Amino acid sequence: MSPHFQVKILSTLSSENSDTKKLRQNGEGTFLERTLRSALTTGEHVASPIVDNVDMVAEKIVLETDLSSSSGRDLYLQAAHRWTGDQKRDLPECTLAVKRVSQIGPGEVVVRWNTTWLSPGIQKLAGIARSWPGGLHIEYYDLLDKVDKVSQTSFLGVIKLFFRAATERKMRIPVARIWGTSKFEFITQNCSPKAQNTIRELEPIESVEDAELTNLEPKFFLIRQTDSLDLYPLFQKEGVKNRQVTKDFVLFLDTRRPPEIKTGEWDNRIWDNLNLREVPGMGQFDVDGVDTSSRSFEDAAAVLAFLVLCSIIIGCSIGWLYFQQLQQAASINQLFDLDKFS
């Protein structure tokens, strides 16, 4: 193999050469970083980073997640198609944001990303806020700083939410957000077809002349993708106590079921690996929103007592008015009776 062509391959894949450093200083990234960034579909109605371009996917690609592992281009592309469709349907207003793309070694790129969407119940609240007469300033926030806190449904908090909307024209709306890291491993086009379908072994073509026939600008083939979600180890350590965060995470995992795994098996795998029964409110006999030791229960009791008091006052007022009307009717009838005998 020509030394010139060998240098060409190494400089293309390596993240430590002088051209790479210069590109990073200019904010452009390496060629591989830019290639991957352009191949990833991001923005609205997308929730998972995945390469759906069949020309960039190797025949024996391996896809690994926290809960599954599969091999083969057909399964990878089926997963890409299913995930995209399920997430568009089940995650309202989902948006994938790629925060960082970094080449860490020859042919290896790490992507830092997050997915945001509105939970079904929150979507109705957002609709109210967006159609508020005169408009509202809507502030979106996530609950990830409260993953270790037990969820509390405060009725007084709901009242305060709408009171602030009416008086200050502002409303804070919680969104579901999942952070993840994906590692992509590539080989280059400038190698034999056999090597393009192999996970680890590179077999470069033999001469510069052969390389010129294919085009010296390198093309990359994805041979492995490994996805890791930030919340997964926290669930395994039973560090997540927030019911809403748990529901959002389970919903996200439901949309990432591999095509070769049946729904029932996937559900069991989620519950068994995440220790979901240890999350307050997620157990079989837990009643959602009822906790006599929490502030939410006190708030609910206060609101209920206030409503009962209002009902009693209104009932007494109606009864008093009705009694007054009866007295007036009796007086009028008595006057008519007296008039008959006069």
CSV table of C-alpha atoms in Angstrom, one decimal:
chain,number,residue,atom,x,y,z
A,1,MET,CA,0.0,0.0,0.0
A,2,SER,CA,1.3,3.4,-0.9
A,3,PRO,CA,2.6,5.5,2.1
A,4,HIS,CA,0.8,8.5,0.7
A,5,PHE,CA,-2.6,6.7,0.8
A,6,GLN,CA,-1.9,5.3,4.3
A,7,VAL,CA,-1.4,8.8,5.6
A,8,LYS,CA,-4.6,9.9,3.9
A,9,ILE,CA,-6.7,7.3,5.8
A,10,LEU,CA,-5.0,8.0,9.1
A,11,SER,CA,-5.4,11.7,8.8
A,12,THR,CA,-9.1,11.3,7.9
A,13,LEU,CA,-10.0,9.2,10.9
A,14,SER,CA,-7.7,10.6,13.6
A,15,SER,CA,-8.9,13.5,15.8
A,16,GLU,CA,-5.5,14.5,16.9
A,17,ASN,CA,-3.9,15.8,13.6
A,18,SER,CA,-3.0,19.4,12.9
A,19,ASP,CA,-5.9,19.9,10.5
A,20,THR,CA,-8.3,18.7,13.2
A,21,LYS,CA,-7.0,21.2,15.7
A,22,LYS,CA,-7.2,24.0,13.2
A,23,LEU,CA,-10.8,23.1,12.3
A,24,ARG,CA,-11.8,23.0,16.0
A,25,GLN,CA,-10.1,26.4,16.6
A,26,ASN,CA,-12.2,27.8,13.8
A,27,GLY,CA,-15.4,26.2,15.2
A,28,GLU,CA,-15.9,24.0,12.2
A,29,GLY,CA,-15.2,20.6,13.7
A,30,THR,CA,-13.5,17.6,12.0
A,31,PHE,CA,-14.7,16.2,8.7
A,32,LEU,CA,-16.1,13.2,10.5
A,33,GLU,CA,-17.9,15.4,13.0
A,34,ARG,CA,-19.5,17.5,10.2
A,35,THR,CA,-20.4,14.4,8.3
A,36,LEU,CA,-22.2,12.9,11.2
A,37,ARG,CA,-23.9,16.1,12.2
A,38,SER,CA,-25.4,16.5,8.7
A,39,ALA,CA,-26.5,12.8,8.7
A,40,LEU,CA,-28.5,13.1,12.0
A,41,THR,CA,-32.1,14.2,11.7
A,42,THR,CA,-32.8,16.8,14.4
A,43,GLY,CA,-35.5,19.4,15.2
A,44,GLU,CA,-39.3,18.9,15.6
A,45,HIS,CA,-41.0,15.5,15.6
A,46,VAL,CA,-37.6,13.7,16.2
A,47,ALA,CA,-36.6,12.3,19.6
A,48,SER,CA,-33.7,9.9,19.0
A,49,PRO,CA,-30.3,10.5,17.2
A,50,ILE,CA,-30.1,7.9,14.5
A,51,VAL,CA,-28.6,7.7,11.0
A,52,ASP,CA,-31.4,6.8,8.6
A,53,ASN,CA,-29.3,7.1,5.5
A,54,VAL,CA,-28.9,3.6,4.2
A,55,ASP,CA,-25.8,4.5,2.2
A,56,MET,CA,-24.0,5.3,5.5
A,57,VAL,CA,-25.0,2.1,7.4
A,58,ALA,CA,-22.8,-1.0,7.3
A,59,GLU,CA,-24.3,-4.4,6.7
A,60,LYS,CA,-23.3,-5.7,10.1
A,61,ILE,CA,-24.0,-2.6,12.2
A,62,VAL,CA,-24.5,-3.1,15.9
A,63,LEU,CA,-27.0,-1.0,17.8
A,64,GLU,CA,-26.7,-1.0,21.6
A,65,THR,CA,-29.0,0.7,24.1
A,66,ASP,CA,-29.3,0.4,27.9
A,67,LEU,CA,-31.9,-2.3,27.5
A,68,SER,CA,-31.2,-4.0,24.2
A,69,SER,CA,-28.6,-5.0,21.6
A,70,SER,CA,-29.2,-5.9,17.9
A,71,SER,CA,-27.1,-6.5,14.8
A,72,GLY,CA,-27.8,-6.0,11.2
A,73,ARG,CA,-28.6,-3.1,8.8
A,74,ASP,CA,-32.2,-4.2,8.3
A,75,LEU,CA,-33.0,-4.2,12.1
A,76,TYR,CA,-31.2,-0.8,12.5
A,77,LEU,CA,-33.2,0.9,9.7
A,78,GLN,CA,-36.4,-0.7,11.0
A,79,ALA,CA,-35.7,0.7,14.5
A,80,ALA,CA,-35.0,4.1,12.9
A,81,HIS,CA,-38.4,4.0,11.1
A,82,ARG,CA,-40.3,2.7,14.1
A,83,TRP,CA,-38.8,5.0,16.7
A,84,THR,CA,-39.4,8.1,14.5
A,85,GLY,CA,-43.1,7.1,13.9
A,86,ASP,CA,-43.8,6.1,17.5
A,87,GLN,CA,-42.1,9.2,19.0
A,88,LYS,CA,-44.0,11.5,16.6
A,89,ARG,CA,-47.3,9.9,17.7
A,90,ASP,CA,-46.7,9.5,21.4
A,91,LEU,CA,-44.4,12.4,22.4
A,92,PRO,CA,-46.4,15.6,21.6
A,93,GLU,CA,-44.2,18.4,20.2
A,94,CYS,CA,-41.0,16.4,20.7
A,95,THR,CA,-37.8,18.0,19.6
A,96,LEU,CA,-34.3,16.6,19.4
A,97,ALA,CA,-31.4,19.0,20.2
A,98,VAL,CA,-27.8,18.0,19.5
A,99,LYS,CA,-25.7,19.9,22.0
A,100,ARG,CA,-22.2,18.6,21.2
A,101,VAL,CA,-20.5,16.4,18.5
A,102,SER,CA,-16.9,15.4,19.4
A,103,GLN,CA,-14.5,13.1,17.7
A,104,ILE,CA,-12.7,11.2,20.5
A,105,GLY,CA,-10.5,8.9,18.4
A,106,PRO,CA,-10.0,7.3,15.0
A,107,GLY,CA,-13.5,6.8,13.6
A,108,GLU,CA,-15.2,7.4,16.9
A,109,VAL,CA,-17.6,10.3,17.6
A,110,VAL,CA,-19.6,11.1,20.7
A,111,VAL,CA,-22.9,13.0,20.5
A,112,ARG,CA,-24.4,14.7,23.5
A,113,TRP,CA,-28.2,15.3,23.0
A,114,ASN,CA,-31.5,15.9,24.7
A,115,THR,CA,-35.1,15.3,23.8
A,116,THR,CA,-38.0,17.5,25.0
A,117,TRP,CA,-41.7,17.1,24.7
A,118,LEU,CA,-45.0,17.9,26.4
A,119,SER,CA,-46.7,15.2,28.5
A,120,PRO,CA,-50.3,14.6,27.4
A,121,GLY,CA,-51.8,16.3,30.4
A,122,ILE,CA,-49.4,19.3,30.2
A,123,GLN,CA,-50.2,19.7,26.5
A,124,LYS,CA,-53.7,20.7,27.4
A,125,LEU,CA,-52.3,23.3,29.9
A,126,ALA,CA,-50.0,24.6,27.2
A,127,GLY,CA,-53.0,24.9,24.8
A,128,ILE,CA,-54.8,27.0,27.4
A,129,ALA,CA,-51.8,29.2,27.9
A,130,ARG,CA,-51.3,29.8,24.2
A,131,SER,CA,-54.9,30.7,23.6
A,132,TRP,CA,-55.1,33.0,26.7
A,133,PRO,CA,-56.8,36.3,25.8
A,134,GLY,CA,-54.2,38.9,25.3
A,135,GLY,CA,-51.4,36.3,25.3
A,136,LEU,CA,-49.1,35.0,28.1
A,137,HIS,CA,-45.4,34.9,28.6
A,138,ILE,CA,-44.8,31.1,28.8
A,139,GLU,CA,-41.7,29.8,30.6
A,140,TYR,CA,-40.8,26.1,30.0
A,141,TYR,CA,-38.8,24.2,32.6
A,142,ASP,CA,-38.0,20.5,33.3
A,143,LEU,CA,-38.2,18.5,36.5
A,144,LEU,CA,-34.7,16.9,36.3
A,145,ASP,CA,-33.6,18.8,39.4
A,146,LYS,CA,-36.3,17.1,41.4
A,147,VAL,CA,-35.7,13.4,40.4
A,148,ASP,CA,-35.1,12.5,44.0
A,149,LYS,CA,-38.2,14.3,45.3
A,150,VAL,CA,-41.6,12.6,45.7
A,151,SER,CA,-44.2,14.1,43.3
A,152,GLN,CA,-46.8,16.3,44.9
A,153,THR,CA,-50.0,17.5,43.3
A,154,SER,CA,-50.9,20.8,44.9
A,155,PHE,CA,-54.4,22.1,44.2
A,156,LEU,CA,-53.4,25.5,45.7
A,157,GLY,CA,-50.5,25.5,43.3
A,158,VAL,CA,-52.9,25.1,40.4
A,159,ILE,CA,-54.9,28.1,41.7
A,160,LYS,CA,-51.7,30.1,42.1
A,161,LEU,CA,-50.7,29.2,38.5
A,162,PHE,CA,-53.9,30.6,37.0
A,163,PHE,CA,-53.9,33.6,39.4
A,164,ARG,CA,-50.4,34.6,38.2
A,165,ALA,CA,-51.5,34.1,34.6
A,166,ALA,CA,-54.5,36.5,35.2
A,167,THR,CA,-52.5,39.1,37.2
A,168,GLU,CA,-48.9,39.0,35.8
A,169,ARG,CA,-49.7,37.4,32.4
A,170,LYS,CA,-47.0,34.7,33.0
A,171,MET,CA,-47.2,30.9,33.2
A,172,ARG,CA,-44.5,28.3,34.0
A,173,ILE,CA,-45.1,25.0,32.2
A,174,PRO,CA,-43.2,21.8,33.0
A,175,VAL,CA,-41.8,19.8,30.0
A,176,ALA,CA,-40.4,16.3,29.8
A,177,ARG,CA,-36.7,16.2,29.0
A,178,ILE,CA,-34.4,13.2,28.5
A,179,TRP,CA,-30.6,13.6,28.2
A,180,GLY,CA,-28.5,11.0,26.4
A,181,THR,CA,-25.1,10.3,25.0
A,182,SER,CA,-24.5,8.3,21.7
A,183,LYS,CA,-21.2,6.9,20.5
A,184,PHE,CA,-20.9,6.3,16.8
A,185,GLU,CA,-18.1,4.2,15.3
A,186,PHE,CA,-17.2,4.4,11.6
A,187,ILE,CA,-14.9,2.9,9.0
A,188,THR,CA,-14.0,4.7,5.7
A,189,GLN,CA,-15.1,4.1,2.2
A,190,ASN,CA,-11.5,3.7,1.1
A,191,CYS,CA,-11.3,0.0,2.1
A,192,SER,CA,-12.5,-3.3,0.6
A,193,PRO,CA,-16.2,-4.3,0.6
A,194,LYS,CA,-15.3,-7.1,3.0
A,195,ALA,CA,-13.9,-4.6,5.5
A,196,GLN,CA,-16.9,-2.4,5.2
A,197,ASN,CA,-19.0,-5.2,6.7
A,198,THR,CA,-16.6,-6.0,9.4
A,199,ILE,CA,-16.7,-4.4,12.9
A,200,ARG,CA,-13.1,-4.0,13.8
A,201,GLU,CA,-10.8,-4.9,10.8
A,202,LEU,CA,-9.8,-2.3,8.2
A,203,GLU,CA,-8.5,-3.5,4.9
A,204,PRO,CA,-7.4,-0.5,2.8
A,205,ILE,CA,-7.3,-0.7,-1.0
A,206,GLU,CA,-3.8,-1.4,-2.3
A,207,SER,CA,-2.9,1.6,-4.3
A,208,VAL,CA,-3.4,5.3,-4.8
A,209,GLU,CA,-4.6,4.7,-8.3
A,210,ASP,CA,-7.4,2.5,-7.0
A,211,ALA,CA,-8.3,5.1,-4.5
A,212,GLU,CA,-8.6,7.8,-7.2
A,213,LEU,CA,-11.1,5.6,-9.0
A,214,THR,CA,-13.4,5.7,-6.0
A,215,ASN,CA,-12.8,9.4,-5.0
A,216,LEU,CA,-10.3,10.5,-2.4
A,217,GLU,CA,-12.8,12.4,-0.4
A,218,PRO,CA,-13.6,9.8,2.3
A,219,LYS,CA,-17.1,8.4,2.9
A,220,PHE,CA,-18.0,6.8,6.2
A,221,PHE,CA,-19.9,3.7,7.1
A,222,LEU,CA,-21.5,3.4,10.6
A,223,ILE,CA,-20.6,0.0,12.2
A,224,ARG,CA,-21.7,0.6,15.8
A,225,GLN,CA,-24.0,2.9,17.7
A,226,THR,CA,-24.2,2.9,21.5
A,227,ASP,CA,-26.9,4.9,23.3
A,228,SER,CA,-26.8,5.7,27.0
A,229,LEU,CA,-29.6,7.6,28.8
A,230,ASP,CA,-28.6,9.7,31.9
A,231,LEU,CA,-31.5,8.5,34.0
A,232,TYR,CA,-31.0,4.8,33.5
A,233,PRO,CA,-28.3,4.3,36.2
A,234,LEU,CA,-30.2,6.4,38.6
A,235,PHE,CA,-33.2,4.1,38.3
A,236,GLN,CA,-31.0,1.1,38.8
A,237,LYS,CA,-29.7,2.6,42.0
A,238,GLU,CA,-33.3,3.5,43.1
A,239,GLY,CA,-32.4,7.2,43.1
A,240,VAL,CA,-35.5,8.4,41.2
A,241,LYS,CA,-38.5,9.2,43.4
A,242,ASN,CA,-40.4,11.6,41.2
A,243,ARG,CA,-43.4,9.9,39.6
A,244,GLN,CA,-43.8,12.4,36.7
A,245,VAL,CA,-40.1,12.0,35.7
A,246,THR,CA,-40.6,8.2,35.9
A,247,LYS,CA,-43.7,8.3,33.7
A,248,ASP,CA,-41.9,10.5,31.1
A,249,PHE,CA,-38.9,8.1,31.1
A,250,VAL,CA,-41.1,5.0,30.7
A,251,LEU,CA,-43.0,6.7,27.9
A,252,PHE,CA,-39.8,7.5,26.1
A,253,LEU,CA,-38.5,3.9,26.4
A,254,ASP,CA,-41.8,2.7,25.1
A,255,THR,CA,-41.2,4.6,21.9
A,256,ARG,CA,-37.7,2.9,21.6
A,257,ARG,CA,-38.8,-0.7,21.5
A,258,PRO,CA,-36.6,-2.7,19.1
A,259,PRO,CA,-38.6,-4.2,16.2
A,260,GLU,CA,-37.5,-7.8,17.1
A,261,ILE,CA,-38.9,-7.6,20.7
A,262,LYS,CA,-42.6,-8.0,21.4
A,263,THR,CA,-44.5,-5.4,23.4
A,264,GLY,CA,-45.1,-7.5,26.5
A,265,GLU,CA,-41.5,-8.6,26.7
A,266,TRP,CA,-40.3,-5.0,26.4
A,267,ASP,CA,-42.6,-3.8,29.1
A,268,ASN,CA,-41.4,-6.5,31.5
A,269,ARG,CA,-37.8,-5.6,30.7
A,270,ILE,CA,-38.4,-1.9,31.5
A,271,TRP,CA,-40.1,-2.6,34.8
A,272,ASP,CA,-37.6,-5.2,35.9
A,273,ASN,CA,-34.4,-3.3,35.0
A,274,LEU,CA,-35.6,0.1,36.3
A,275,ASN,CA,-37.0,-1.0,39.6
A,276,LEU,CA,-40.1,1.1,38.9
A,277,ARG,CA,-42.1,-0.4,41.8
A,278,GLU,CA,-39.8,1.4,44.2
A,279,VAL,CA,-40.9,4.8,42.8
A,280,PRO,CA,-43.7,6.2,45.0
A,281,GLY,CA,-47.0,6.2,43.1
A,282,MET,CA,-45.8,3.6,40.6
A,283,GLY,CA,-46.7,0.5,42.6
A,284,GLN,CA,-49.6,-1.8,41.7
A,285,PHE,CA,-51.8,-0.6,44.6
A,286,ASP,CA,-50.6,3.0,44.8
A,287,VAL,CA,-53.3,5.7,44.3
A,288,ASP,CA,-52.0,8.5,42.2
A,289,GLY,CA,-51.9,11.8,44.0
A,290,VAL,CA,-53.0,10.5,47.5
A,291,ASP,CA,-50.4,10.8,50.2
A,292,THR,CA,-51.7,11.7,53.7
A,293,SER,CA,-48.2,12.7,54.8
A,294,SER,CA,-47.6,15.1,52.0
A,295,ARG,CA,-48.3,18.8,51.6
A,296,SER,CA,-50.5,17.9,48.6
A,297,PHE,CA,-52.9,16.0,50.9
A,298,GLU,CA,-53.1,19.0,53.2
A,299,ASP,CA,-53.8,21.3,50.3
A,300,ALA,CA,-56.5,19.0,49.0
A,301,ALA,CA,-58.1,18.9,52.5
A,302,ALA,CA,-58.0,22.7,52.8
A,303,VAL,CA,-59.6,23.2,49.3
A,304,LEU,CA,-62.2,20.5,50.1
A,305,ALA,CA,-63.1,22.2,53.4
A,306,PHE,CA,-63.3,25.6,51.7
A,307,LEU,CA,-65.6,24.2,49.0
A,308,VAL,CA,-67.8,22.5,51.6
A,309,LEU,CA,-68.1,25.8,53.6
A,310,CYS,CA,-69.0,27.7,50.4
A,311,SER,CA,-71.6,25.0,49.6
A,312,ILE,CA,-73.1,25.4,53.1
A,313,ILE,CA,-73.2,29.2,52.9
A,314,ILE,CA,-74.8,29.1,49.4
A,315,GLY,CA,-77.3,26.5,50.5
A,316,CYS,CA,-78.3,28.5,53.6
A,317,SER,CA,-78.6,31.6,51.5
A,318,ILE,CA,-80.9,29.9,49.0
A,319,GLY,CA,-82.9,28.4,51.9
A,320,TRP,CA,-83.3,31.8,53.5
A,321,LEU,CA,-84.4,33.4,50.3
A,322,TYR,CA,-86.9,30.6,49.7
A,323,PHE,CA,-88.3,31.0,53.2
A,324,GLN,CA,-88.7,34.7,52.7
A,325,GLN,CA,-90.6,34.1,49.5
A,326,LEU,CA,-92.9,31.7,51.3
A,327,GLN,CA,-93.6,34.3,54.0
A,328,GLN,CA,-94.4,36.9,51.4
A,329,ALA,CA,-96.7,34.6,49.6
A,330,ALA,CA,-98.5,33.7,52.8
A,331,SER,CA,-98.9,37.4,53.7
A,332,ILE,CA,-100.4,38.1,50.3
A,333,ASN,CA,-102.8,35.2,50.6
A,334,GLN,CA,-103.8,36.4,54.0
A,335,LEU,CA,-104.6,39.9,52.7
A,336,PHE,CA,-106.8,38.3,49.9
A,337,ASP,CA,-108.6,36.3,52.6
A,338,LEU,CA,-109.3,39.4,54.7
A,339,ASP,CA,-110.6,41.2,51.6
A,340,LYS,CA,-113.2,38.5,51.0
A,341,PHE,CA,-114.7,39.0,54.5
A,342,SER,CA,-114.7,42.8,54.5
